[in-house]
CSV table of C-alpha atoms in Angstrom, one decimal:
chain,number,residue,atom,x,y,z
S,18,GLY,CA,103.4,183.0,126.8
S,19,GLU,CA,105.5,183.4,123.7
S,20,ASN,CA,105.5,186.7,121.8
S,21,VAL,CA,107.0,187.1,118.4
S,22,GLU,CA,107.7,190.4,116.7
S,23,GLN,CA,108.5,190.7,113.0
S,24,HIS,CA,110.0,193.5,110.9
S,25,PRO,CA,109.5,195.0,108.5
S,26,SER,CA,105.8,194.9,107.8
S,27,THR,CA,106.4,195.6,104.1
S,28,LEU,CA,109.5,195.2,102.0
S,29,SER,CA,110.1,196.0,98.3
S,30,VAL,CA,113.2,194.9,96.5
S,31,GLN,CA,114.4,194.8,92.9
S,32,GLU,CA,114.5,191.5,91.2
S,33,GLY,CA,117.8,189.9,91.8
S,34,ASP,CA,118.5,191.7,95.1
S,35,SER,CA,118.4,190.1,98.5
S,36,ALA,CA,115.6,190.4,101.1
S,37,VAL,CA,116.0,190.1,104.9
S,38,ILE,CA,113.1,189.7,107.4
S,39,LYS,CA,113.8,189.7,111.1
S,40,CYS,CA,112.0,188.3,114.1
S,41,THR,CA,112.5,188.4,117.8
S,42,TYR,CA,110.9,186.1,120.4
S,43,SER,CA,110.4,186.4,124.1
S,44,ASP,CA,110.4,182.8,125.5
S,45,SER,CA,113.9,181.5,125.8
S,46,ALA,CA,112.5,178.0,126.0
S,47,SER,CA,111.3,178.1,122.4
S,48,ASN,CA,113.4,175.8,120.2
S,49,TYR,CA,111.7,175.6,116.8
S,50,PHE,CA,111.4,178.5,114.4
S,51,PRO,CA,109.6,178.0,111.1
S,52,TRP,CA,109.0,180.4,108.3
S,53,TYR,CA,105.9,180.4,106.2
S,54,LYS,CA,105.1,181.9,102.8
S,55,GLN,CA,101.5,182.8,102.2
S,56,GLU,CA,100.3,183.8,98.7
S,57,LEU,CA,97.0,185.6,98.3
S,58,GLY,CA,94.1,183.3,99.1
S,59,LYS,CA,96.3,180.3,99.8
S,60,ARG,CA,97.3,178.5,103.0
S,61,PRO,CA,100.7,179.2,104.7
S,62,GLN,CA,103.4,177.0,103.3
S,63,LEU,CA,106.5,176.1,105.2
S,64,ILE,CA,109.6,177.3,103.4
S,65,ILE,CA,112.3,176.7,105.9
S,66,ASP,CA,112.7,176.0,109.6
S,67,ILE,CA,115.5,175.9,112.2
S,68,ARG,CA,115.9,174.3,115.5
S,69,SER,CA,117.8,175.8,118.4
S,70,ASN,CA,120.7,173.4,118.2
S,71,VAL,CA,121.9,175.1,115.0
S,72,GLY,CA,122.7,178.7,114.1
S,73,GLU,CA,122.1,178.7,110.3
S,74,LYS,CA,120.3,176.6,107.7
S,75,LYS,CA,120.2,177.0,103.9
S,76,ASP,CA,118.0,175.7,101.2
S,77,GLN,CA,119.0,177.0,97.8
S,78,ARG,CA,118.2,180.8,97.7
S,79,ILE,CA,116.7,180.7,101.2
S,80,ALA,CA,118.5,180.8,104.5
S,81,VAL,CA,117.6,181.3,108.2
S,82,THR,CA,119.9,182.4,110.9
S,83,LEU,CA,119.2,182.0,114.7
S,84,ASN,CA,120.8,183.9,117.6
S,85,LYS,CA,119.6,182.2,120.7
S,86,THR,CA,121.4,184.6,123.0
S,87,ALA,CA,119.7,187.6,121.5
S,88,LYS,CA,116.5,185.7,120.8
S,89,HIS,CA,116.2,186.7,117.2
S,90,PHE,CA,116.1,184.9,113.9
S,91,SER,CA,116.1,186.1,110.3
S,92,LEU,CA,115.1,184.9,106.9
S,93,HIS,CA,117.4,185.7,104.0
S,94,ILE,CA,116.2,185.4,100.4
S,95,THR,CA,118.9,185.9,97.7
S,96,GLU,CA,118.5,186.5,94.0
S,97,THR,CA,114.8,187.4,94.5
S,98,GLN,CA,112.4,186.6,91.8
S,99,PRO,CA,108.8,188.0,91.2
S,100,GLU,CA,107.4,184.7,92.3
S,101,ASP,CA,108.9,185.4,95.8
S,102,SER,CA,106.3,188.1,96.2
S,103,ALA,CA,104.0,187.0,99.1
S,104,VAL,CA,103.4,187.5,102.8
S,105,TYR,CA,106.0,185.8,105.0
S,106,PHE,CA,105.4,184.8,108.6
S,107,CYS,CA,107.9,183.8,111.2
S,108,ALA,CA,106.8,181.6,114.1
S,109,ALA,CA,108.2,180.1,117.3
S,110,THR,CA,107.3,177.3,119.6
S,111,LEU,CA,108.6,174.9,122.1
S,112,SER,CA,108.8,171.6,120.2
S,113,SER,CA,108.7,168.7,122.7
S,114,GLY,CA,107.1,165.3,123.0
S,115,SER,CA,103.6,166.8,122.8
S,116,ALA,CA,102.9,169.3,120.0
S,117,ARG,CA,102.4,172.9,121.0
S,118,GLN,CA,100.9,175.8,119.1
S,119,LEU,CA,102.9,178.1,116.9
S,120,THR,CA,103.0,181.7,117.8
S,121,PHE,CA,103.2,183.8,114.7
S,122,GLY,CA,104.8,187.2,113.9
S,123,SER,CA,102.7,189.9,112.3
S,124,GLY,CA,103.9,189.1,108.8
S,125,THR,CA,105.9,190.9,106.1
S,126,GLN,CA,104.5,191.7,102.7
S,127,LEU,CA,107.4,191.2,100.3
S,128,THR,CA,107.2,192.7,96.8
S,129,VAL,CA,109.8,191.9,94.2
S,130,LEU,CA,109.8,194.5,91.5
S,131,PRO,CA,110.7,193.3,88.0
N,15,SER,CA,104.3,165.5,104.5
N,16,ALA,CA,100.7,165.2,105.7
N,17,VAL,CA,97.8,166.5,103.8
N,18,ILE,CA,94.9,168.3,105.6
N,19,SER,CA,91.6,168.6,103.7
N,20,GLN,CA,89.4,171.4,105.0
N,21,LYS,CA,85.9,172.3,104.0
N,22,PRO,CA,84.0,174.3,103.1
N,23,SER,CA,86.5,176.5,101.3
N,24,ARG,CA,84.2,179.5,101.6
N,25,ASP,CA,80.8,180.4,102.7
N,26,ILE,CA,78.5,183.4,103.1
N,27,CYS,CA,76.3,183.1,106.1
N,28,GLN,CA,73.5,185.1,107.7
N,29,ARG,CA,74.1,186.7,111.0
N,30,GLY,CA,72.8,184.7,113.9
N,31,THR,CA,73.4,181.3,112.2
N,32,SER,CA,76.2,178.8,112.8
N,33,LEU,CA,78.8,177.2,110.4
N,34,THR,CA,80.8,174.1,111.0
N,35,ILE,CA,84.2,173.7,109.5
N,36,GLN,CA,85.7,170.3,109.0
N,37,CYS,CA,89.3,169.2,108.8
N,38,GLN,CA,90.5,165.7,107.8
N,39,VAL,CA,94.2,164.7,108.2
N,40,ASP,CA,95.6,161.8,106.1
N,41,SER,CA,97.5,160.5,109.1
N,42,GLN,CA,96.9,160.3,112.8
N,43,VAL,CA,97.9,163.3,114.8
N,44,THR,CA,97.7,164.0,118.5
N,45,MET,CA,97.0,167.7,118.5
N,46,MET,CA,95.1,169.8,116.0
N,47,PHE,CA,95.0,173.6,116.1
N,48,TRP,CA,92.4,176.1,114.9
N,49,TYR,CA,93.5,179.6,113.9
N,50,ARG,CA,91.7,182.7,112.7
N,51,GLN,CA,93.3,185.0,110.2
N,52,GLN,CA,91.5,188.3,109.7
N,53,PRO,CA,92.1,190.2,106.4
N,54,GLY,CA,95.7,191.4,106.1
N,55,GLN,CA,96.5,190.1,109.6
N,56,SER,CA,98.6,187.3,111.1
N,57,LEU,CA,97.3,184.0,112.4
N,58,THR,CA,95.7,184.0,115.9
N,59,LEU,CA,95.2,180.7,117.7
N,60,ILE,CA,91.6,180.0,118.7
N,61,ALA,CA,92.1,176.7,120.4
N,62,THR,CA,94.1,173.5,120.7
N,63,ALA,CA,92.1,170.2,120.2
N,64,ASN,CA,93.5,167.0,121.7
N,65,GLN,CA,91.6,163.8,120.9
N,66,GLY,CA,89.6,162.5,123.8
N,67,SER,CA,89.6,165.7,125.9
N,68,GLU,CA,88.1,169.2,125.9
N,69,ALA,CA,89.7,171.7,123.7
N,70,THR,CA,91.9,174.4,125.3
N,71,TYR,CA,90.9,177.9,124.3
N,72,GLU,CA,93.1,181.0,124.1
N,73,SER,CA,92.2,184.2,125.8
N,74,GLY,CA,89.3,186.0,124.0
N,75,PHE,CA,87.8,182.8,122.6
N,76,VAL,CA,85.2,180.7,124.4
N,77,ILE,CA,83.7,177.3,123.9
N,78,ASP,CA,80.1,178.6,123.5
N,79,LYS,CA,81.1,180.7,120.5
N,80,PHE,CA,83.6,178.3,119.0
N,81,PRO,CA,82.8,174.7,120.0
N,82,ILE,CA,85.3,172.1,118.8
N,83,SER,CA,85.0,168.4,118.3
N,84,ARG,CA,87.8,165.9,118.0
N,85,PRO,CA,86.2,162.5,117.7
N,86,ASN,CA,89.4,160.7,116.5
N,87,LEU,CA,93.0,161.2,115.6
N,88,THR,CA,92.4,162.3,112.0
N,89,PHE,CA,89.4,164.6,112.2
N,90,SER,CA,88.2,167.8,113.9
N,91,THR,CA,85.5,170.4,113.5
N,92,LEU,CA,85.2,174.0,114.5
N,93,THR,CA,81.8,175.6,114.7
N,94,VAL,CA,81.4,179.4,114.6
N,95,SER,CA,78.1,180.0,116.5
N,96,ASN,CA,75.6,182.8,116.4
N,97,MET,CA,77.7,184.6,113.8
N,98,SER,CA,78.0,188.4,113.5
N,99,PRO,CA,79.9,190.4,110.8
N,100,GLU,CA,82.9,190.6,113.1
N,101,ASP,CA,83.3,186.8,112.6
N,102,SER,CA,84.1,187.3,108.9
N,103,SER,CA,87.6,185.9,108.6
N,104,ILE,CA,89.6,183.0,107.3
N,105,TYR,CA,89.7,180.0,109.6
N,106,LEU,CA,92.5,177.5,109.3
N,107,CYS,CA,93.2,174.2,111.0
N,108,SER,CA,96.7,172.9,111.5
N,109,ALA,CA,98.4,169.8,112.8
N,110,THR,CA,102.0,168.6,113.5
N,111,VAL,CA,103.1,165.8,111.3
N,112,GLY,CA,106.6,164.6,111.5
N,113,ASN,CA,108.8,167.6,112.3
N,114,GLY,CA,106.6,170.3,110.9
N,115,TYR,CA,103.2,172.0,111.1
N,116,THR,CA,100.8,171.6,108.2
N,117,PHE,CA,97.8,173.8,107.4
N,118,GLY,CA,94.4,173.1,105.9
N,119,SER,CA,93.5,175.2,102.9
N,120,GLY,CA,91.4,177.6,105.0
N,121,THR,CA,87.7,178.5,105.1
N,122,ARG,CA,86.8,182.1,104.0
N,123,LEU,CA,83.8,183.1,106.0
N,124,THR,CA,81.7,186.1,105.2
N,125,VAL,CA,78.8,187.0,107.6
N,126,VAL,CA,76.2,189.3,106.2
């Protein structure tokens, strides 16, 4: 089955700096890679996702890059703000006609220091 | 995007008892997923629930401990049976709607 590794486990940045979180996956068949933000006591919220037919996707201050050959993908947050502080999870799955479960990375606790 | 209503949001239960968690989706979905999230940890899949068939359980999770019902395309329940303190965790349901996966608000279970 799929295995997703995520690094770093904790990340502290100064407000305004950039943050990068990296994930690798094991199953070359996986083709859908979402990123979730989870604030304390809340449900995971999808912040951005990417499919294997593209290499990069941006949404305002957030971007995700995918390297299918190396089987890794990364989350980039620019101009970080204190409200970006949360736990971030990457995930991977094979998205096909029938839904399949997400396999999650271990999470990154991001702290943005004012 | 879809909305998943999950209840209860939290409960404190005595060991040896059972708790049933309910998830209601505001649209029809083929598959629903149940995850466990232990404190400070990632999400671990318990089982996949397909309407009209038996749930498929991941390694380490068994039907006798975590029975699941999926009576229709908008609803599912997970029961945590014969609870012990080790079952204290957050339980989340999830479903794919459109192109993404949506989560319920979670059930924080404490077993005493």
